[in-house]
XYZ file of C-alpha atoms in Angstrom:
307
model
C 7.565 18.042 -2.983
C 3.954 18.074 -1.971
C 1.830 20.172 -5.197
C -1.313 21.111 -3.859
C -4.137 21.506 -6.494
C -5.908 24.372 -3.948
C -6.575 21.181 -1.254
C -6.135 21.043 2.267
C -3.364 19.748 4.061
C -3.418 17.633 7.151
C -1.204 15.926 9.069
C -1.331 13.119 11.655
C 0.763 10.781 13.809
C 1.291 6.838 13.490
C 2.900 4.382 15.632
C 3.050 1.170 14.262
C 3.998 -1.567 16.420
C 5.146 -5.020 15.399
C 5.537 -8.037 18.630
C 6.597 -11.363 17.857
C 6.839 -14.090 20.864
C 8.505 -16.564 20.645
C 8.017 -20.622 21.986
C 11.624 -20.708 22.006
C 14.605 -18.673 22.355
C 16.290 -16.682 19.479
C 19.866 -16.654 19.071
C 19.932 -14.103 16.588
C 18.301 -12.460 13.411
C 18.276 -10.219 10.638
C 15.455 -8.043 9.799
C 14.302 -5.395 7.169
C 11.373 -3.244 8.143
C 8.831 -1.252 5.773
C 7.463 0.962 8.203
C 8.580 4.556 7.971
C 6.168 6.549 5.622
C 7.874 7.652 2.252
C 7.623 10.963 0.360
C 4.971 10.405 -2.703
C 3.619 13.508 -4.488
C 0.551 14.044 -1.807
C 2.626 13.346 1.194
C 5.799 13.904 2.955
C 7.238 12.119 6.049
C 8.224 15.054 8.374
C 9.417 12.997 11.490
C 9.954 9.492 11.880
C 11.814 7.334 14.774
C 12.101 3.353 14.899
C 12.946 1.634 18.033
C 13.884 -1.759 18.889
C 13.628 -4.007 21.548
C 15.981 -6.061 22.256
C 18.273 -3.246 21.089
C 19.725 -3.710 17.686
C 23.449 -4.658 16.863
C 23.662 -2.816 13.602
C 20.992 -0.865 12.313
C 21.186 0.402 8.804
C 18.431 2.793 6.922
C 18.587 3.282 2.964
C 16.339 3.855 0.165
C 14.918 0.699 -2.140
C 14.954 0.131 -5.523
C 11.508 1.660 -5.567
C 12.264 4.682 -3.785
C 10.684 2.941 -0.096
C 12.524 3.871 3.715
C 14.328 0.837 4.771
C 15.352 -0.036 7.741
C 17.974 -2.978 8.160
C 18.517 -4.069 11.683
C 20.480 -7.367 13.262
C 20.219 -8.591 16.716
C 22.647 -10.750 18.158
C 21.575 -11.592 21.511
C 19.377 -13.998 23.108
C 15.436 -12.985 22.943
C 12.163 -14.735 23.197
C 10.392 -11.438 22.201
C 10.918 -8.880 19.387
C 8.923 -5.541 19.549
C 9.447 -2.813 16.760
C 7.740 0.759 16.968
C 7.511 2.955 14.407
C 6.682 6.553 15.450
C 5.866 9.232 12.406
C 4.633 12.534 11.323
C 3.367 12.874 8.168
C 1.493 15.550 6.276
C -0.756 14.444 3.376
C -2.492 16.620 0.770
C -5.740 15.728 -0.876
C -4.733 16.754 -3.927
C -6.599 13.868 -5.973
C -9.826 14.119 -3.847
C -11.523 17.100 -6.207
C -10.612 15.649 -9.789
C -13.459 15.023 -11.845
C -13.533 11.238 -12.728
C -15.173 11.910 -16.174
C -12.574 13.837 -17.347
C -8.984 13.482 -18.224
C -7.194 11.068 -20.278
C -9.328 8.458 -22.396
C -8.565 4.357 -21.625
C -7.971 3.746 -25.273
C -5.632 6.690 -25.486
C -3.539 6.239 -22.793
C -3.016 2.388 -24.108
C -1.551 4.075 -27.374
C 0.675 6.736 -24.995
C 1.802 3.528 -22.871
C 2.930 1.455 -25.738
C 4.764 4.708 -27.741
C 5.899 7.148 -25.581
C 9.487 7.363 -24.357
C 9.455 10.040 -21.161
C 10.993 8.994 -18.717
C 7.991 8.232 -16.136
C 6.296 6.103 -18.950
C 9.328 3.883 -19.617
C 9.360 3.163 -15.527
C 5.920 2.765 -15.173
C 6.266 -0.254 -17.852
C 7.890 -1.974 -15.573
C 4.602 -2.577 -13.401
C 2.689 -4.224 -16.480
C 5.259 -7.512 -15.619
C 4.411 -10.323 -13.769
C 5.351 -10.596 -9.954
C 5.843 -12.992 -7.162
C 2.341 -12.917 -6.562
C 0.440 -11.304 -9.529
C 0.133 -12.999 -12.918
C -1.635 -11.924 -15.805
C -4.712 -13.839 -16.857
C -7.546 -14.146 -19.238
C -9.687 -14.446 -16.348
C -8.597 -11.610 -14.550
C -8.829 -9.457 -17.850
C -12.503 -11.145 -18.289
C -13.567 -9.741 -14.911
C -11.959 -6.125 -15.199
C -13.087 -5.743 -19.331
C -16.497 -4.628 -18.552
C -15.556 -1.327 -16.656
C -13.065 -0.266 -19.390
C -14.096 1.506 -22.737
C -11.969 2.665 -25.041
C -13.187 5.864 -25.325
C -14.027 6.675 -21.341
C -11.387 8.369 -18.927
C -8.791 5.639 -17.200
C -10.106 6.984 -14.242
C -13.549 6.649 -13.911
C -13.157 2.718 -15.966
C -10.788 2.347 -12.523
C -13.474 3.764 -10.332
C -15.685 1.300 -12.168
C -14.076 -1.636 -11.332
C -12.831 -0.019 -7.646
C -16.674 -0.623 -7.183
C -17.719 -3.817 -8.524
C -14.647 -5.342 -6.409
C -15.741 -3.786 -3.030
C -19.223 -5.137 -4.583
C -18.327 -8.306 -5.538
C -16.011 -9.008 -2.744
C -16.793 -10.299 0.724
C -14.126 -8.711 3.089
C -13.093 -11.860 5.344
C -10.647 -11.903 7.388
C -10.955 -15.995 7.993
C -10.569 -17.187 4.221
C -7.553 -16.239 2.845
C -3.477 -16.398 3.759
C -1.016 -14.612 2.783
C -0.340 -17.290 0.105
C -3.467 -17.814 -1.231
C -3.754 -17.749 -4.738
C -5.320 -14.849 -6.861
C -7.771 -17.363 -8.864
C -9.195 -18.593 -5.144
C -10.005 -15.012 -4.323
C -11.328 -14.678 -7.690
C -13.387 -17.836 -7.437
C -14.503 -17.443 -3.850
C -15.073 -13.450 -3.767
C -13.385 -12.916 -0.448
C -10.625 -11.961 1.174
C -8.651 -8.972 2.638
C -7.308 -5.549 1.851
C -3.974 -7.314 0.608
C -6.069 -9.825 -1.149
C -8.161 -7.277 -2.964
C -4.961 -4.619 -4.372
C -3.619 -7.544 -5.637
C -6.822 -8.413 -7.516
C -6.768 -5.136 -8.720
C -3.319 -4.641 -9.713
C -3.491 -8.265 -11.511
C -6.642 -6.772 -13.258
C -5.367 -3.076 -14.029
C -1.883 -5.154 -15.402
C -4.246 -7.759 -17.654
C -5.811 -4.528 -19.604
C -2.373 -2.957 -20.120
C -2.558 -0.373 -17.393
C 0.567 -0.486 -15.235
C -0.401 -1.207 -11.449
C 1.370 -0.732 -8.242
C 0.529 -2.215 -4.363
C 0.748 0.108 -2.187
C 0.721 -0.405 1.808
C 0.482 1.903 4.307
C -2.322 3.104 6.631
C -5.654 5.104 7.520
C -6.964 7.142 10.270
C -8.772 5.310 12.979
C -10.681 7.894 13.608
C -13.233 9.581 11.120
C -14.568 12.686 10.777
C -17.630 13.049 12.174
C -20.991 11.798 11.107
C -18.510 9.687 8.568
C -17.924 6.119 9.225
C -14.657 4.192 10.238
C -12.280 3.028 6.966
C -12.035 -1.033 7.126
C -8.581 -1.413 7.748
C -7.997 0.997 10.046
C -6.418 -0.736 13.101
C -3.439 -2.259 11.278
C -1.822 -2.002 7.964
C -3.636 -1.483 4.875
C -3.194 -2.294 1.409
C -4.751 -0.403 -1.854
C -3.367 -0.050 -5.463
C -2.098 2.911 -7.719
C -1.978 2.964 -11.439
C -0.299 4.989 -14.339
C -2.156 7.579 -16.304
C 0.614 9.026 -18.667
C -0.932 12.143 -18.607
C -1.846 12.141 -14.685
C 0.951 10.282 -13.214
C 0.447 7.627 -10.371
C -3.596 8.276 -8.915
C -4.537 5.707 -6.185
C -7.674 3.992 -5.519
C -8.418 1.497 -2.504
C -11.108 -1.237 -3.058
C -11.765 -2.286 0.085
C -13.149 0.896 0.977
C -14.451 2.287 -2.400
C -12.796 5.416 -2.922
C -9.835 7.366 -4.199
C -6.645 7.601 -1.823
C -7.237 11.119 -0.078
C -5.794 12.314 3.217
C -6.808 9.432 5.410
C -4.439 7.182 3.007
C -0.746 7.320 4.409
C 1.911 5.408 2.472
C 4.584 3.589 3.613
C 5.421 1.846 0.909
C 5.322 1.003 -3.779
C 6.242 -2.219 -4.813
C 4.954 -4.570 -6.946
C 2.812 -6.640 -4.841
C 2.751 -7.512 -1.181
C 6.303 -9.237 -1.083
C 8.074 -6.013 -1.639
C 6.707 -4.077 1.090
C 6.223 -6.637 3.738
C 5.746 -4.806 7.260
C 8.420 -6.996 9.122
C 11.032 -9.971 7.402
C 13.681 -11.523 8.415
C 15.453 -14.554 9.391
C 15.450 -15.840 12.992
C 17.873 -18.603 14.671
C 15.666 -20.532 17.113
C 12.206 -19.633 18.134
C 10.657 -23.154 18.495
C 7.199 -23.507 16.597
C 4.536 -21.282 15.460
C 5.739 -17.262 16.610
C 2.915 -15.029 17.805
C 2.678 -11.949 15.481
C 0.469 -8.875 17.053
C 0.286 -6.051 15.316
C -1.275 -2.563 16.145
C -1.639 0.587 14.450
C -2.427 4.095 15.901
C -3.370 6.828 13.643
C -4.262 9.953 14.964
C -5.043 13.664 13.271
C -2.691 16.557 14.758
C -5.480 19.542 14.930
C -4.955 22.888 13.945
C -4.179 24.302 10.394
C -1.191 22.803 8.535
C 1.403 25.369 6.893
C 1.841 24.690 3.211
């Protein structure tokens, strides 16, 4: 459940709707969809409905290997367009927002704890020091996250640190990078995207011995006032968590430069973007070149929130 360190609680609506069109027509396909928001320790899911057009064969829902809302679905007739909403309610605490970054565990200390201790939520989180699809380890990853971690300074403000000097460093363009683009091209060029930046981080945070999650999910359109609008906001976002053993999983997104508070709504943990894509499947047909649009809606539901 949702522990609330004394912060507020507020909850909002998302639709998230995926189109594809198609040049040509589609027999039939088989999807899996990321797009219902999970349960984490700051937020809970408290309504969520998926529909399909055309409408679905079989549908299927089930929880992942990493604890993430699947939904299975298979369509077996004729289409030239596929359109998936996602409506939720979620309700997020901001439970992270008020910790001090110069406290709590030390970097050098919780590389000891990582490497020694046997509970439970340690020996997972080890898992997320590995290699992935898209994420490997390098010196020069390492080289560029060393200078914001001292061995005596808390994990979380050397993560803060180098949350920083990537939205710094980084140009956020939309035009340079794919999906596939290698880490060391981001790395080399200093630009890409939200997905392109976690997975900097995450390759970074893993290099240093920290274990690193990608998370995806989404952020309010609309800000409070006199505040200014999150990049990212009108589709899905990307940031990172990583493992304190004494603080759990604390989240930080580089693209905007700040800890994940109440605007940040998860969908989805994995290991990088390939375990959390949005929308994947395998199609029958469809000629050349589909036409992917994708918008997200995220609005705040006034009015006090019950704990």
């Amino acid at each position: 459940g949702v522990h609330c360190r004394g912060g507020e609680l507020m909850r909002f609506t998302v639709r998230h709707t995926t189109r594809y069109r198609y040049s040509g027509r589609v027999s039939h396909c088989y999807n899996l969809a990321n797009v219902v928001p999970r349960d984490t320790e700051r937020q809970r899911c408290l309504k969520n409905r998926i529909t399909v057009s055309p409408t679905p064969t079989t549908t299927h829902k089930r929880t992942d290997y990493f604890g993430n809302k699947c939904f299975h679905f298979e369509i077996q007739r004729p289409h030239t367009e596929l359109v998936v909403t996602a409506d939720s309610e979620v309700e997020i605490s901001d439970r992270d927002r008020e910790l001090n970054l110069d406290l709590g565990e030390s970097y050098g200390h919780a590389l000891a704890t990582m490497s020694g201790a046997n509970s439970k939520a340690t020996v997972e989180a080890r898992e997320f020091l590995l290699n992935s699809p898209m994420i490997e380890t390098s010196p020069a990853l390492a080289d560029y996250a060393r200078p914001s971690f001292h061995a005596d300074r808390s994990l979380r403000s050397c993560v803060q640190d180098l949350t920083t000097r990537v939205f710094n460093d980084f140009a956020y363009d939309p035009g340079f990078t794919t999906i596939a683009t290698p880490l060391a091209d981001v790395l080399a060029h200093k630009r890409g995207v939200c997905q392109d930046f976690a997975h900097l981080q995450v390759g970074c945070l893993r290099s240093l011995g920290i274990p690193a999650m990608y998370v995806s999910g989404y952020i309010e359109t609309l800000p409070k006032p006199g505040e200014k609008k999150l990049v990212g906001a009108d589709a899905t976002h990307a940031w990172v968590a990583y493992f304190c053993p004494e603080e759990g999983w604390v989240e930080f997104d580089p693209t905007n430069n700040t800890i994940a508070g109440t605007q940040h709504i998860v969908t989805a943990f994995g290991r990088d973007y390939l375990d959390v894509t949005p929308v994947k499947g395998v199609i029958f047909g469809g000629g050349q070149a589909p036409i992917l649009d994708v918008s997200v809606d995220v609005s705040r539901i006034p009015g006090p929130a019950q704990a």
